[in-house]
Tab-separated table of C-alpha atoms and ligand atoms in Angstrom:
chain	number	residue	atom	x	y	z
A	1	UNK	CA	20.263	12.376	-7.326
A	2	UNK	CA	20.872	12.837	-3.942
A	3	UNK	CA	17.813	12.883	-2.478
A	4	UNK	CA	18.056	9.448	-2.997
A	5	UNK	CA	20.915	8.825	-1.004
A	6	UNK	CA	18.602	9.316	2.051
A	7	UNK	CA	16.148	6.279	1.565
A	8	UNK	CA	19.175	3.783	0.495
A	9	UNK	CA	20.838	4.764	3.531
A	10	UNK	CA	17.561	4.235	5.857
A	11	UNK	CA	17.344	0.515	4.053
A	12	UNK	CA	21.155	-0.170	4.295
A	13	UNK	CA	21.105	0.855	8.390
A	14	UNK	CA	18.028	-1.609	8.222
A	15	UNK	CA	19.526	-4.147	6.528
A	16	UNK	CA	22.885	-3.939	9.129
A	17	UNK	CA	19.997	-4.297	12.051
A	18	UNK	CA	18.548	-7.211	10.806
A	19	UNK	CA	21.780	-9.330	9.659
A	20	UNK	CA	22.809	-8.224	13.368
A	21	UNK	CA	19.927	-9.848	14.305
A	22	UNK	CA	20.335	-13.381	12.400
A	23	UNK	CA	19.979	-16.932	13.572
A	24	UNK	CA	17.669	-18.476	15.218
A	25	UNK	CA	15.164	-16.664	12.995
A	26	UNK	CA	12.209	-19.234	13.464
A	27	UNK	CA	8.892	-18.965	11.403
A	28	UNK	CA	6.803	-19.844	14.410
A	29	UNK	CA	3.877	-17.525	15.122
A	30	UNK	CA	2.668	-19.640	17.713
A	31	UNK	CA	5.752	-18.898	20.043
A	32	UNK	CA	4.314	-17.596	23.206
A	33	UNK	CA	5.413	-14.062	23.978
A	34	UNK	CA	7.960	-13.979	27.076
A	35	UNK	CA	7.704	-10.731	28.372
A	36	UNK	CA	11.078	-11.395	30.629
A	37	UNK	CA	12.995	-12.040	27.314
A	38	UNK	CA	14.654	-9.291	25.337
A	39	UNK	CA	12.115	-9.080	22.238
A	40	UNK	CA	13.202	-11.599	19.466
A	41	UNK	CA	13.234	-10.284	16.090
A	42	UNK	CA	9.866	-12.118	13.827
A	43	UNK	CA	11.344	-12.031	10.405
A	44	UNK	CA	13.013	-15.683	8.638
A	45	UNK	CA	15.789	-15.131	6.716
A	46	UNK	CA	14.448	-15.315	3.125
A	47	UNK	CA	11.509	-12.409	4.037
A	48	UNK	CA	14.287	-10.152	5.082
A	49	UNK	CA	16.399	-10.383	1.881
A	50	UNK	CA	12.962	-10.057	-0.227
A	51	UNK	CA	12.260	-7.284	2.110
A	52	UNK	CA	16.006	-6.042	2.222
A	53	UNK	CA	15.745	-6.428	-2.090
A	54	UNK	CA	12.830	-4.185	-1.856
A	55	UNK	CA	13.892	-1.250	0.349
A	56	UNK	CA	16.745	-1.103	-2.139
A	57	UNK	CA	15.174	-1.397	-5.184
A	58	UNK	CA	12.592	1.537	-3.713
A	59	UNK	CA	15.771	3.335	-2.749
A	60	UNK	CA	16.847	3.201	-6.184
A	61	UNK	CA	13.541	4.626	-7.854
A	62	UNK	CA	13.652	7.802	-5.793
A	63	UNK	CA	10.676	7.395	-3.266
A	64	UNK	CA	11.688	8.284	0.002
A	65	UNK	CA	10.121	5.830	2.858
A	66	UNK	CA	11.698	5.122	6.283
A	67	UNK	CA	11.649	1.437	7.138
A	68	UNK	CA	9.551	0.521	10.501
A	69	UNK	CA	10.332	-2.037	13.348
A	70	UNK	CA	8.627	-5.546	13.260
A	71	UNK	CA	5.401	-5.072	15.227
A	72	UNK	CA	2.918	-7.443	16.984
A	73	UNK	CA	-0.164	-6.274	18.191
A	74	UNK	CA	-3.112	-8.285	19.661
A	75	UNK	CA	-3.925	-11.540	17.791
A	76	UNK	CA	-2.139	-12.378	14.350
A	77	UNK	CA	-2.582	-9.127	13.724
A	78	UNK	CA	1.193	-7.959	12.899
A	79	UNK	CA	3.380	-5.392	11.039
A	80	UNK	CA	6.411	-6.772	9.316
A	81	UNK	CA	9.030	-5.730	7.136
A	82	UNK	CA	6.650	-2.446	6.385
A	83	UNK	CA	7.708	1.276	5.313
A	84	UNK	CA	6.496	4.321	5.998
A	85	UNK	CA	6.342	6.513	2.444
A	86	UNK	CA	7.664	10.211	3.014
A	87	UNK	CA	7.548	11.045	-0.821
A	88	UNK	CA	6.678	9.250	-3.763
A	89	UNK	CA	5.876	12.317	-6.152
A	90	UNK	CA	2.535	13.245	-4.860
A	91	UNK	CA	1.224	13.508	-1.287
A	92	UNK	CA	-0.911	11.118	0.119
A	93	UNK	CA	-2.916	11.442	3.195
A	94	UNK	CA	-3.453	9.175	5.701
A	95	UNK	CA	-0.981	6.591	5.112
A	96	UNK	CA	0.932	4.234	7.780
A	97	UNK	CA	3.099	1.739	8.147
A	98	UNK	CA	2.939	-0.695	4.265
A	99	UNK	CA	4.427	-3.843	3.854
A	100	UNK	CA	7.832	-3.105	1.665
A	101	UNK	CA	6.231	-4.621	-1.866
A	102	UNK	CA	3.003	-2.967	-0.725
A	103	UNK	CA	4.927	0.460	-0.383
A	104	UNK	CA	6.483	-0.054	-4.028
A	105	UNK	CA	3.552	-1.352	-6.103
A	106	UNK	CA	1.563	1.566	-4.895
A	107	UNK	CA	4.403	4.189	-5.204
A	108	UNK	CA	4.241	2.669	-8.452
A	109	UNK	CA	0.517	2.959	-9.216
A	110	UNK	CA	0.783	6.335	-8.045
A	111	UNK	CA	3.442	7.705	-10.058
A	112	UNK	CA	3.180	5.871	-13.378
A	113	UNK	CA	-0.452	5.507	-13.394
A	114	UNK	CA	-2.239	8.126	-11.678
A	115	UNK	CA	-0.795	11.194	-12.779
A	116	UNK	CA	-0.594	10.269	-16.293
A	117	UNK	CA	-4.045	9.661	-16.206
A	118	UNK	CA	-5.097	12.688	-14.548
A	119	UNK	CA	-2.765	14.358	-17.204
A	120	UNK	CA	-4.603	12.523	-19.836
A	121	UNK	CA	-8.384	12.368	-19.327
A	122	UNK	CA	-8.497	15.146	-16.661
A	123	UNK	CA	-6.028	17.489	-18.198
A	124	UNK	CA	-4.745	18.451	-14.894
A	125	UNK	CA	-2.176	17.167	-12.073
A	126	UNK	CA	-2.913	15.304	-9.189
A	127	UNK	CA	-1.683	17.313	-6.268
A	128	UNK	CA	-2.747	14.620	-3.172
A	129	UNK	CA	-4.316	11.611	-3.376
A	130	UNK	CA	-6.233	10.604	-0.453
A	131	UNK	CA	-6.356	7.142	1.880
A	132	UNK	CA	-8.339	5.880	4.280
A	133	UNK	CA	-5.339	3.613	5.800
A	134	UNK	CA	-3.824	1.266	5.254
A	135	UNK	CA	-2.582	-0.930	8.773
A	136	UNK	CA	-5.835	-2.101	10.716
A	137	UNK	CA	-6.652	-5.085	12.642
A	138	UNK	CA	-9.929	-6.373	10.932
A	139	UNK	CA	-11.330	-9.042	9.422
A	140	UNK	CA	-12.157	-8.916	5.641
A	141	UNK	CA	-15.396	-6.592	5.083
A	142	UNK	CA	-15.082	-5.670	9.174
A	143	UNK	CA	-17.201	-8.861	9.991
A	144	UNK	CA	-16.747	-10.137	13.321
A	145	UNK	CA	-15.608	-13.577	12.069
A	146	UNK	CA	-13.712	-15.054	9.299
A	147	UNK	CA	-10.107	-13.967	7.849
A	148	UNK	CA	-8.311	-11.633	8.748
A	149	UNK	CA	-7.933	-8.507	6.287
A	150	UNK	CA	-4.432	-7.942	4.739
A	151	UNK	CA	-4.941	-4.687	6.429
A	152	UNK	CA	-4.323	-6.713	9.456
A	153	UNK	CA	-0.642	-7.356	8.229
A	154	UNK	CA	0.124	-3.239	6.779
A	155	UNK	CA	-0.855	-5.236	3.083
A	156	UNK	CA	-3.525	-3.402	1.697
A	157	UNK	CA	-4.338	0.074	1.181
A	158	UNK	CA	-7.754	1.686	0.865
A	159	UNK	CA	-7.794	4.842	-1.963
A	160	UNK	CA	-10.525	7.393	-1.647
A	161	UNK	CA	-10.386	10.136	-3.967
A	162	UNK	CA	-7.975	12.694	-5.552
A	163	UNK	CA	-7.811	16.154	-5.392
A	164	UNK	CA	-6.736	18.209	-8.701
A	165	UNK	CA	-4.354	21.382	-9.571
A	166	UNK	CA	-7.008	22.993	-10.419
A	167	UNK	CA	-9.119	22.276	-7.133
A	168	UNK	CA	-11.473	19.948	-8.403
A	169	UNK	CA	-11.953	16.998	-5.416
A	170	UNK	CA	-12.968	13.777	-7.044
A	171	UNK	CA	-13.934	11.272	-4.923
A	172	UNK	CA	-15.015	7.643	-5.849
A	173	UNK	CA	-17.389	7.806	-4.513
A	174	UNK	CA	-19.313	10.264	-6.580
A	175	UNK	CA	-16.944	10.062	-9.433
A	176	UNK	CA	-17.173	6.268	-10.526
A	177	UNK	CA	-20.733	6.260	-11.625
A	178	UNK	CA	-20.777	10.169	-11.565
A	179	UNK	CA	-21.846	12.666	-14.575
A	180	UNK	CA	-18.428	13.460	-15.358
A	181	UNK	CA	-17.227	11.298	-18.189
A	182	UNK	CA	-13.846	12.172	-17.756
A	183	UNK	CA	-14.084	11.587	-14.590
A	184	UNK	CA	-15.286	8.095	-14.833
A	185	UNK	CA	-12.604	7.045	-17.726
A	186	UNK	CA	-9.737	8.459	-15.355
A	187	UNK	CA	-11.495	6.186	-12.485
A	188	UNK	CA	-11.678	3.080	-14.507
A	189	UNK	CA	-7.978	3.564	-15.336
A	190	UNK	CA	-6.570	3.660	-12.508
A	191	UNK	CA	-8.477	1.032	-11.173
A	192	UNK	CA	-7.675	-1.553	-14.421
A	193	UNK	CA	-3.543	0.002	-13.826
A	194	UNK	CA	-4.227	-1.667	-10.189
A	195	UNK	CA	-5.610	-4.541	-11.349
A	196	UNK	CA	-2.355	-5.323	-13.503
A	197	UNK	CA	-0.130	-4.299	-9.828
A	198	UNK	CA	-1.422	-5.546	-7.366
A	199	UNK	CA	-2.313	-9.058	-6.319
A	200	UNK	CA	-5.995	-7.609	-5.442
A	201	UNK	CA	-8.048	-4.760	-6.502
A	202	UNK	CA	-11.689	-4.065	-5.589
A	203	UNK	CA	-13.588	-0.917	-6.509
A	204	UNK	CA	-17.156	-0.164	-6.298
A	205	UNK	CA	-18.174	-2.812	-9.047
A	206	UNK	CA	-16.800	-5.888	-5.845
A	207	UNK	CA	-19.847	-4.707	-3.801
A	208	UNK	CA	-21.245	-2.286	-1.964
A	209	UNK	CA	-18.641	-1.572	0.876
A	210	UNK	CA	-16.368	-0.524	-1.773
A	211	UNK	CA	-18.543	2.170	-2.846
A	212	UNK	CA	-16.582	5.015	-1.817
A	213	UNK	CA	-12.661	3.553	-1.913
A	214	UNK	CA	-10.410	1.256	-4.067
A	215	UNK	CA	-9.241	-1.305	-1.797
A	216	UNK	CA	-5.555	-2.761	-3.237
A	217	UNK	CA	-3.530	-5.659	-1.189
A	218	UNK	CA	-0.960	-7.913	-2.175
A	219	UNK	CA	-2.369	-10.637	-0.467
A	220	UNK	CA	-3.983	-14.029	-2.360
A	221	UNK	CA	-4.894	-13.129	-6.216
A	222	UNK	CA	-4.735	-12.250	-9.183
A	223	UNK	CA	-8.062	-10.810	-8.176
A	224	UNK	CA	-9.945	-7.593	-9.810
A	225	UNK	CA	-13.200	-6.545	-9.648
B	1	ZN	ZN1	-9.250	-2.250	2.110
């Protein structure tokens, strides 16, 4: 198909960029920044080809993204070897730059999991599903101390609700415990398909920040609650 073209082509200019850009590829975070040097590329050589594998293998399943520069902001807070999804079947709001295996597993989710089971317990299509984000520098739960969230590295991405064909809005906020039986079954489903995806899933049963939003990260796990 050749809307595909366009994506493999974005990941094979990327992957040109980086092998340009090869040797010397240190893992050191703790390098001090030189502001007089020419900026030095962050990724090792083995996270490229993963992240190189992945473009191409995202390329190959028809969801459009365009790869992002390596970015460093303030503290350990970074950006590497992310995406940003144009089209993975169904528009999603909100969304920024993903880690490349973050970007597929969710494409993923969305596709083979979510519409089906809108399809199947709602009866209905899913027309946009919506985000709160994904990139932000935090620490896990927002505290002011602690780890940093795998937000803080474009890993994770925080789901909100879903809006249907036939103009229902279903948030989960008001869905997950909400009168709607239907509802709730198409909830739990997609949050048990992200609990087989991704490395970590929380919904509102993890506590009570996650009231209103699935939070998915491929950061430590397996972990689902
Ligand atoms: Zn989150």
């Amino acid at each position: 198909m050749i809307p595909n073209r366009l994506p493999i082509l974005a990941a094979m200019m990327l992957a040109l960029l980086l092998a340009g850009c090869g040797g010397g590829g240190g893992r050191d975070r703790r390098e001090p920044s030189r502001r007089s040097a020419p900026a030095q590329p962050a990724l090792p050589g083995i996270e490229s080809r993963e992240i190189r594998q992945c473009m191409a293998r995202m390329g190959a399943a028809g969801f459009q993204f365009t790869p992002l520069p390596d970015r460093r902001f303030g503290g350990a807070c970074e950006a590497r070897g992310s995406v940003q999804l144009q089209n993975v079947g169904v528009p999603i709001s909100n969304l920024g730059a993903m880690r490349c295996p973050l970007a597929e597993t969710f494409a993923a989710w969305s596709r083979h999991a979510v519409l089906p089971a809108a399809r199947a317990y709602l009866g209905t299509e899913v027309v946009r599903i919506e985000s709160f984000g994904t990139y932000s520098c935090r620490n896990i739960n927002g505290a002011s101390g602690g780890r940093l969230s795998q937000h803080a590295f474009a890993n994770a991405v925080d789901i909100s609700g879903f809006v249907l064909a036939d103009g229902r809005r279903i948030t989960v906020l008001d869905g997950w415990n909400g009168r709607d039986e239907s509802v709730r079954r198409f909830l739990r489903r997609v949050h048990e398909s992200g609990c087989k995806r991704f490395r970590t899933t929380l919904g509102p049963e993890y506590n009570a920040l996650h009231a209103n939003h699935f939070h998915f990260d491929m950061g430590r796990g397996p972990f689902c609650k």
